[in-house]
């Protein structure tokens, strides 16, 4: 007889607790929290990444690196070796390799993005144009990557990461 009585008492205590929770009362005296039904994550969520498809006008870095840089006289004066992006993802500087043979002995210089114009020569091949000469690029300060030593005999670069050598 004790067992059914004990079971009934426990059942009533459980119902009373459940009733207090659904009425919005909190034991800590705070405001009532109404539960919100959870929705499963779907591809329609605004929190998902945005995917982009390439268009024919887009330029990809793998095609830009190594592109020839020509001047107004259509002379090849260097190649795009790298580029620097700012914190917003915009091009801050183009790194051009000038001189050397097959990348050996090349000097790297950083040019402002406004002076380098990118276009397509045959609808597919990218080409960079700049209004300067090979001698002017050779005379420019060498680009130094942060954390790299400047070439021996060269003056140290300023903390802003101005020109010196590529790794």
Coordinates of N, CA and C in Angstrom, one line a residue:
X1 N 0.8 -1.2 0.0 CA 0.0 0.0 0.0 C 0.9 1.3 0.0
X2 N 2.0 1.2 0.6 CA 2.9 2.3 0.6 C 3.4 2.7 -0.8
X3 N 3.7 1.7 -1.6 CA 4.2 1.9 -2.9 C 3.3 2.8 -3.8
X4 N 2.0 2.4 -3.9 CA 1.1 3.2 -4.7 C 0.9 4.7 -4.1
X5 N 1.0 4.8 -2.8 CA 0.8 6.1 -2.2 C 2.1 7.0 -2.5
X6 N 3.2 6.3 -2.4 CA 4.5 7.0 -2.7 C 4.6 7.4 -4.1
X7 N 4.2 6.5 -5.0 CA 4.2 6.8 -6.4 C 3.2 8.0 -6.8
X8 N 2.1 8.0 -6.1 CA 1.1 9.1 -6.4 C 1.7 10.4 -5.9
X9 N 2.3 10.4 -4.7 CA 2.9 11.7 -4.2 C 4.0 12.2 -5.1
X10 N 4.9 11.3 -5.6 CA 5.9 11.7 -6.6 C 5.3 12.2 -7.9
X11 N 4.3 11.6 -8.4 CA 3.6 12.1 -9.6 C 3.0 13.4 -9.4
X12 N 2.4 13.7 -8.3 CA 1.8 15.0 -8.0 C 2.9 16.1 -7.9
X13 N 4.0 15.7 -7.2 CA 5.1 16.7 -7.1 C 5.7 17.0 -8.5
X14 N 5.8 16.0 -9.3 CA 6.3 16.3 -10.7 C 5.4 17.1 -11.5
X15 N 4.1 16.9 -11.4 CA 3.1 17.7 -12.1 C 3.1 19.2 -11.6
X16 N 3.3 19.4 -10.3 CA 3.3 20.7 -9.7 C 4.5 21.5 -10.2
X17 N 5.7 20.8 -10.3 CA 6.9 21.4 -10.8 C 6.8 21.8 -12.2
X18 N 6.2 20.9 -13.0 CA 6.0 21.2 -14.5 C 5.0 22.3 -14.7
X19 N 4.0 22.4 -13.9 CA 3.0 23.4 -14.0 C 3.7 24.8 -13.6
X20 N 4.5 24.8 -12.6 CA 5.2 26.1 -12.3 C 6.1 26.6 -13.4
X21 N 6.8 25.7 -14.0 CA 7.7 26.0 -15.1 C 6.9 26.5 -16.3
X22 N 5.8 26.0 -16.7 CA 5.1 26.4 -17.8 C 4.3 27.7 -17.6
X23 N 4.0 28.0 -16.3 CA 3.4 29.3 -16.0 C 4.3 30.5 -16.1
X24 N 5.6 30.2 -16.4 CA 6.6 31.3 -16.5 C 7.3 31.7 -15.3
X25 N 7.0 31.1 -14.1 CA 7.6 31.5 -12.9 C 9.1 30.9 -12.9
X26 N 10.0 31.7 -12.4 CA 11.4 31.3 -12.3 C 11.8 31.2 -10.8
X27 N 12.5 30.3 -10.4 CA 12.9 30.1 -9.0 C 13.9 31.2 -8.6
X28 N 14.6 31.9 -9.5 CA 15.5 32.9 -9.2 C 14.9 34.3 -9.2
X29 N 13.6 34.4 -9.4 CA 12.9 35.6 -9.4 C 13.0 36.5 -10.6
X30 N 13.6 36.0 -11.7 CA 13.8 36.7 -12.9 C 12.6 36.7 -13.8
X31 N 12.7 37.4 -14.9 CA 11.5 37.4 -15.8 C 11.4 36.1 -16.5
X32 N 10.2 35.8 -16.9 CA 9.8 34.5 -17.5 C 10.5 34.5 -18.9
X33 N 10.9 33.3 -19.3 CA 11.5 33.1 -20.6 C 10.6 32.1 -21.4
X34 N 10.1 32.6 -22.5 CA 9.3 31.8 -23.3 C 10.2 31.0 -24.3
X35 N 10.1 29.7 -24.3 CA 10.9 28.9 -25.2 C 10.5 29.1 -26.7
X36 N 11.4 29.2 -27.5 CA 11.2 29.3 -29.0 C 11.5 28.0 -29.7
X37 N 10.6 27.5 -30.5 CA 10.9 26.3 -31.2 C 12.1 26.5 -32.1
X38 N 13.0 25.5 -32.1 CA 14.2 25.6 -32.9 C 13.9 25.2 -34.3
X39 N 14.5 25.9 -35.3 CA 14.3 25.5 -36.7 C 15.6 24.9 -37.2
X40 N 15.5 23.9 -38.0 CA 16.8 23.3 -38.5 C 17.5 24.2 -39.4
X41 N 18.8 24.2 -39.4 CA 19.7 25.0 -40.3 C 19.4 24.5 -41.7
X42 N 19.2 25.5 -42.6 CA 19.0 25.1 -44.0 C 19.9 26.0 -44.9
X43 N 20.0 25.7 -46.2 CA 20.8 26.5 -47.1 C 20.2 27.9 -47.3
X44 N 18.9 28.1 -46.9 CA 18.2 29.4 -47.0 C 18.6 30.3 -45.9
X45 N 19.3 29.8 -44.9 CA 19.7 30.7 -43.8 C 20.5 31.9 -44.2
X46 N 20.3 33.0 -43.5 CA 21.1 34.2 -43.8 C 22.5 34.0 -43.3
X47 N 22.8 33.1 -42.4 CA 24.1 32.9 -41.8 C 25.0 32.0 -42.7
X48 N 24.6 31.5 -43.7 CA 25.4 30.7 -44.6 C 26.4 31.5 -45.4
X49 N 27.5 30.9 -45.9 CA 28.4 31.7 -46.7 C 27.8 31.9 -48.1
X50 N 28.2 33.0 -48.7 CA 27.7 33.3 -50.1 C 28.6 32.7 -51.1
X51 N 28.1 32.0 -52.0 CA 29.0 31.4 -53.0 C 28.9 32.2 -54.3
X52 N 30.0 32.3 -55.0 CA 30.1 33.1 -56.2 C 30.6 32.3 -57.4
X53 N 30.0 32.5 -58.5 CA 30.5 31.9 -59.7 C 31.3 32.9 -60.5
X54 N 32.4 32.4 -61.2 CA 33.3 33.2 -61.9 C 32.6 33.7 -63.2
X55 N 32.8 34.9 -63.6 CA 32.3 35.5 -64.9 C 33.5 35.7 -65.8
X56 N 33.2 35.9 -67.1 CA 34.3 36.1 -68.0 C 35.2 37.3 -67.8
X57 N 34.6 38.3 -67.1 CA 35.3 39.6 -66.8 C 36.2 39.4 -65.6
X58 N 36.0 38.4 -64.7 CA 36.8 38.3 -63.5 C 38.3 37.9 -63.8
X59 N 39.1 38.4 -62.9 CA 40.6 38.1 -63.0 C 41.0 37.3 -61.8
X60 N 41.6 36.1 -62.0 CA 42.0 35.3 -60.9 C 43.5 35.5 -60.6
X61 N 43.9 35.4 -59.4 CA 45.3 35.6 -59.0 C 46.2 34.6 -59.7
X62 N 45.8 33.4 -59.9 CA 46.7 32.4 -60.6 C 47.0 32.8 -62.0
X63 N 46.2 33.6 -62.6 CA 46.4 34.1 -64.0 C 47.2 35.4 -64.0
X64 N 47.1 36.2 -62.9 CA 47.8 37.5 -62.8 C 49.2 37.3 -62.5
X65 N 49.5 36.4 -61.5 CA 50.9 36.2 -61.1 C 51.7 35.6 -62.3
X66 N 52.7 36.2 -62.7 CA 53.5 35.8 -63.9 C 53.2 36.5 -65.2
X67 N 52.1 37.3 -65.1 CA 51.7 38.1 -66.3 C 52.8 39.1 -66.7
X68 N 53.0 39.3 -67.9 CA 54.0 40.3 -68.4 C 53.5 41.7 -68.1
X69 N 54.4 42.6 -67.8 CA 54.1 44.0 -67.6 C 54.8 44.7 -68.8
X70 N 54.0 45.4 -69.5 CA 54.6 46.1 -70.7 C 54.4 47.6 -70.5
X71 N 55.2 48.4 -71.2 CA 55.1 49.8 -71.1 C 54.4 50.4 -72.4
X72 N 54.3 51.7 -72.5 CA 53.6 52.3 -73.7 C 54.2 51.9 -75.0
X73 N 55.5 51.5 -75.1 CA 56.1 51.1 -76.3 C 56.0 49.6 -76.6
X74 N 55.1 48.9 -75.8 CA 54.9 47.5 -75.9 C 56.1 46.7 -75.6
X75 N 57.0 47.2 -74.8 CA 58.2 46.5 -74.4 C 57.9 45.8 -73.1
X76 N 58.3 44.5 -73.0 CA 58.1 43.8 -71.7 C 59.2 44.3 -70.7
X77 N 58.7 44.8 -69.6 CA 59.7 45.4 -68.6 C 59.7 44.7 -67.3
X78 N 58.9 43.7 -67.2 CA 58.8 42.9 -65.9 C 57.6 41.9 -65.9
X79 N 57.4 41.3 -64.8 CA 56.3 40.4 -64.6 C 55.7 40.7 -63.2
X80 N 54.4 40.4 -63.1 CA 53.7 40.5 -61.8 C 54.2 39.3 -61.0
X81 N 54.8 39.6 -59.9 CA 55.3 38.6 -59.0 C 54.4 38.3 -57.8
X82 N 53.7 39.3 -57.4 CA 52.9 39.2 -56.2 C 52.0 40.4 -56.1
X83 N 51.1 40.5 -55.2 CA 50.4 41.7 -54.9 C 50.0 41.7 -53.4
X84 N 49.8 42.9 -52.9 CA 49.6 43.2 -51.4 C 48.1 43.6 -51.3
X85 N 47.4 43.0 -50.4 CA 46.0 43.4 -50.1 C 45.9 44.1 -48.8
X86 N 45.1 45.1 -48.7 CA 44.9 45.8 -47.4 C 43.8 45.0 -46.6
X87 N 43.5 45.5 -45.4 CA 42.6 44.7 -44.6 C 41.2 44.6 -45.1
X88 N 40.8 45.4 -46.1 CA 39.5 45.3 -46.7 C 39.5 44.4 -48.0
X89 N 40.7 43.9 -48.3 CA 40.8 43.1 -49.5 C 41.1 43.8 -50.8
X90 N 41.3 45.1 -50.8 CA 41.6 45.8 -52.0 C 43.1 45.8 -52.2
X91 N 43.5 45.8 -53.5 CA 44.9 45.8 -53.8 C 45.6 47.0 -53.4
X92 N 46.6 46.9 -52.5 CA 47.4 48.0 -52.0 C 48.6 48.3 -52.8
X93 N 49.2 47.2 -53.4 CA 50.4 47.4 -54.2 C 50.6 46.2 -55.1
X94 N 51.1 46.4 -56.3 CA 51.5 45.3 -57.2 C 53.0 45.1 -57.1
X95 N 53.5 43.9 -56.9 CA 54.9 43.6 -56.8 C 55.3 43.1 -58.2
X96 N 56.3 43.9 -58.8 CA 56.7 43.6 -60.1 C 58.2 43.1 -60.0
X97 N 58.5 42.0 -60.7 CA 59.8 41.5 -60.8 C 60.4 42.1 -62.1
X98 N 61.6 42.7 -61.9 CA 62.3 43.3 -63.0 C 63.7 42.8 -63.0
X99 N 64.3 42.6 -64.2 CA 65.7 42.2 -64.4 C 65.8 40.7 -64.1
X100 N 67.0 40.2 -64.1 CA 67.2 38.8 -63.9 C 66.8 37.9 -65.0
X101 N 67.0 36.6 -64.9 CA 66.7 35.7 -65.9 C 65.9 34.5 -65.3
X102 N 64.7 34.3 -65.8 CA 63.8 33.2 -65.2 C 63.6 33.4 -63.7
X103 N 63.5 34.6 -63.2 CA 63.3 34.8 -61.8 C 64.5 34.8 -61.0
X104 N 65.7 34.4 -61.5 CA 67.0 34.4 -60.8 C 67.6 35.8 -60.9
X105 N 67.9 36.4 -59.8 CA 68.5 37.8 -59.9 C 67.5 38.9 -60.1
X106 N 66.2 38.6 -60.0 CA 65.2 39.6 -60.2 C 65.1 40.5 -59.0
X107 N 64.8 41.7 -59.3 CA 64.5 42.7 -58.2 C 63.0 42.9 -58.2
X108 N 62.5 43.0 -57.0 CA 61.1 43.2 -56.8 C 60.8 44.6 -56.3
X109 N 59.9 45.3 -57.0 CA 59.5 46.6 -56.6 C 58.0 46.7 -56.5
X110 N 57.5 47.5 -55.6 CA 56.1 47.7 -55.3 C 55.6 48.9 -56.0
X111 N 54.5 48.8 -56.8 CA 54.0 50.0 -57.4 C 52.5 50.2 -57.0
X112 N 52.1 51.4 -57.0 CA 50.8 51.8 -56.6 C 49.8 51.2 -57.6
X113 N 48.6 50.6 -57.1 CA 47.7 50.0 -58.0 C 47.1 51.0 -59.1
X114 N 47.1 52.2 -58.8 CA 46.6 53.2 -59.8 C 47.4 53.3 -61.0
X115 N 48.7 53.0 -60.9 CA 49.6 53.1 -62.1 C 49.7 51.9 -63.0
X116 N 49.1 50.8 -62.5 CA 49.2 49.5 -63.3 C 47.8 49.2 -63.8
X117 N 47.6 49.2 -65.1 CA 46.3 48.9 -65.7 C 46.3 47.5 -66.3
X118 N 45.3 46.7 -65.9 CA 45.1 45.3 -66.3 C 44.1 45.3 -67.4
X119 N 44.4 44.5 -68.5 CA 43.5 44.3 -69.6 C 43.7 43.0 -70.2
X120 N 42.8 42.6 -71.1 CA 42.9 41.3 -71.9 C 43.3 41.6 -73.3
X121 N 44.4 40.9 -73.7 CA 44.9 41.2 -75.1 C 44.1 40.5 -76.2
X122 N 43.6 39.3 -75.9 CA 42.9 38.6 -77.0 C 41.6 38.1 -76.4
X123 N 41.1 38.8 -75.4 CA 39.8 38.3 -74.8 C 40.1 37.3 -73.7
X124 N 41.3 36.7 -73.6 CA 41.6 35.7 -72.6 C 42.9 36.0 -71.8
X125 N 43.9 36.4 -72.5 CA 45.2 36.6 -71.9 C 45.3 37.9 -71.2
X126 N 45.7 37.9 -69.9 CA 45.8 39.1 -69.1 C 47.1 39.8 -69.4
X127 N 47.1 41.1 -69.4 CA 48.4 41.8 -69.6 C 48.3 43.1 -68.7
X128 N 49.4 43.4 -68.1 CA 49.5 44.6 -67.3 C 50.3 45.7 -68.0
X129 N 49.8 46.9 -67.9 CA 50.5 48.0 -68.6 C 50.8 49.1 -67.5
X130 N 52.0 49.7 -67.7 CA 52.5 50.7 -66.8 C 53.2 51.7 -67.6
X131 N 53.1 53.0 -67.3 CA 53.8 54.1 -68.0 C 55.1 54.4 -67.3
X132 N 56.1 53.5 -67.6 CA 57.4 53.6 -67.1 C 58.4 52.8 -67.9
X133 N 59.7 52.9 -67.6 CA 60.7 52.1 -68.4 C 61.3 51.1 -67.4
X134 N 62.0 50.2 -68.1 CA 62.7 49.1 -67.3 C 63.7 49.8 -66.4
X135 N 64.4 50.8 -66.9 CA 65.4 51.5 -66.1 C 64.8 52.2 -64.8
X136 N 63.6 52.7 -65.0 CA 63.0 53.4 -63.9 C 62.6 52.3 -62.8
X137 N 62.1 51.2 -63.3 CA 61.8 50.1 -62.3 C 63.1 49.6 -61.6
X138 N 64.1 49.5 -62.3 CA 65.4 49.0 -61.7 C 65.9 50.0 -60.7
X139 N 65.7 51.3 -60.9 CA 66.1 52.3 -60.0 C 65.2 52.5 -58.8
X140 N 64.0 51.9 -58.8 CA 63.1 52.0 -57.7 C 63.6 51.2 -56.5
X141 N 63.2 51.6 -55.3 CA 63.6 50.9 -54.1 C 63.1 49.4 -54.2
X142 N 63.9 48.5 -53.7 CA 63.5 47.1 -53.7 C 62.5 46.8 -52.6
X143 N 61.5 46.0 -53.0 CA 60.4 45.6 -52.0 C 61.0 44.6 -51.0
X144 N 60.8 44.9 -49.7 CA 61.2 44.0 -48.6 C 59.9 43.4 -48.0
X145 N 59.8 42.1 -48.0 CA 58.7 41.4 -47.3 C 58.9 41.5 -45.8
X146 N 57.9 41.8 -45.0 CA 58.0 41.9 -43.6 C 58.7 40.6 -43.0
X147 N 59.6 40.8 -42.2 CA 60.3 39.6 -41.5 C 61.5 39.1 -42.4
X148 N 61.8 39.7 -43.5 CA 62.9 39.3 -44.3 C 64.0 40.3 -44.2
X149 N 65.2 39.9 -44.3 CA 66.4 40.8 -44.3 C 66.5 41.5 -45.6
X150 N 66.9 42.8 -45.6 CA 67.2 43.4 -46.9 C 68.5 42.9 -47.4
X151 N 68.7 43.0 -48.7 CA 70.0 42.6 -49.3 C 71.2 43.2 -48.7
X152 N 72.3 42.5 -48.6 CA 73.5 43.1 -48.0 C 73.9 44.4 -48.7
X153 N 74.3 45.4 -47.9 CA 74.7 46.6 -48.5 C 73.5 47.6 -48.7
X154 N 72.3 47.1 -48.6 CA 71.1 47.9 -48.8 C 70.7 48.6 -47.5
X155 N 70.1 49.7 -47.6 CA 69.6 50.4 -46.4 C 68.4 49.7 -45.9
X156 N 68.2 49.6 -44.5 CA 67.0 48.9 -44.0 C 65.8 49.6 -44.4
X157 N 64.7 48.9 -44.7 CA 63.4 49.5 -45.1 C 62.7 50.1 -43.9
X158 N 61.8 51.0 -44.2 CA 61.1 51.6 -43.1 C 60.1 50.6 -42.5
X159 N 59.5 50.9 -41.3 CA 58.6 49.9 -40.7 C 57.3 49.8 -41.6
X160 N 57.1 50.7 -42.5 CA 55.8 50.6 -43.3 C 56.0 49.4 -44.3
X161 N 57.1 48.8 -44.4 CA 57.3 47.7 -45.3 C 57.5 48.1 -46.7
X162 N 58.3 49.2 -46.9 CA 58.6 49.7 -48.2 C 59.6 48.7 -48.9
X163 N 59.8 48.8 -50.2 CA 60.5 48.0 -51.0 C 61.9 47.4 -50.5
X164 N 62.1 46.0 -50.9 CA 63.3 45.2 -50.8 C 63.1 43.8 -51.3
X165 N 63.5 42.7 -50.7 CA 63.6 41.4 -51.4 C 62.5 40.4 -51.2
X166 N 62.1 39.6 -52.2 CA 61.1 38.5 -52.1 C 61.8 37.2 -51.6
X167 N 61.1 36.4 -50.8 CA 61.7 35.2 -50.3 C 61.9 34.2 -51.4

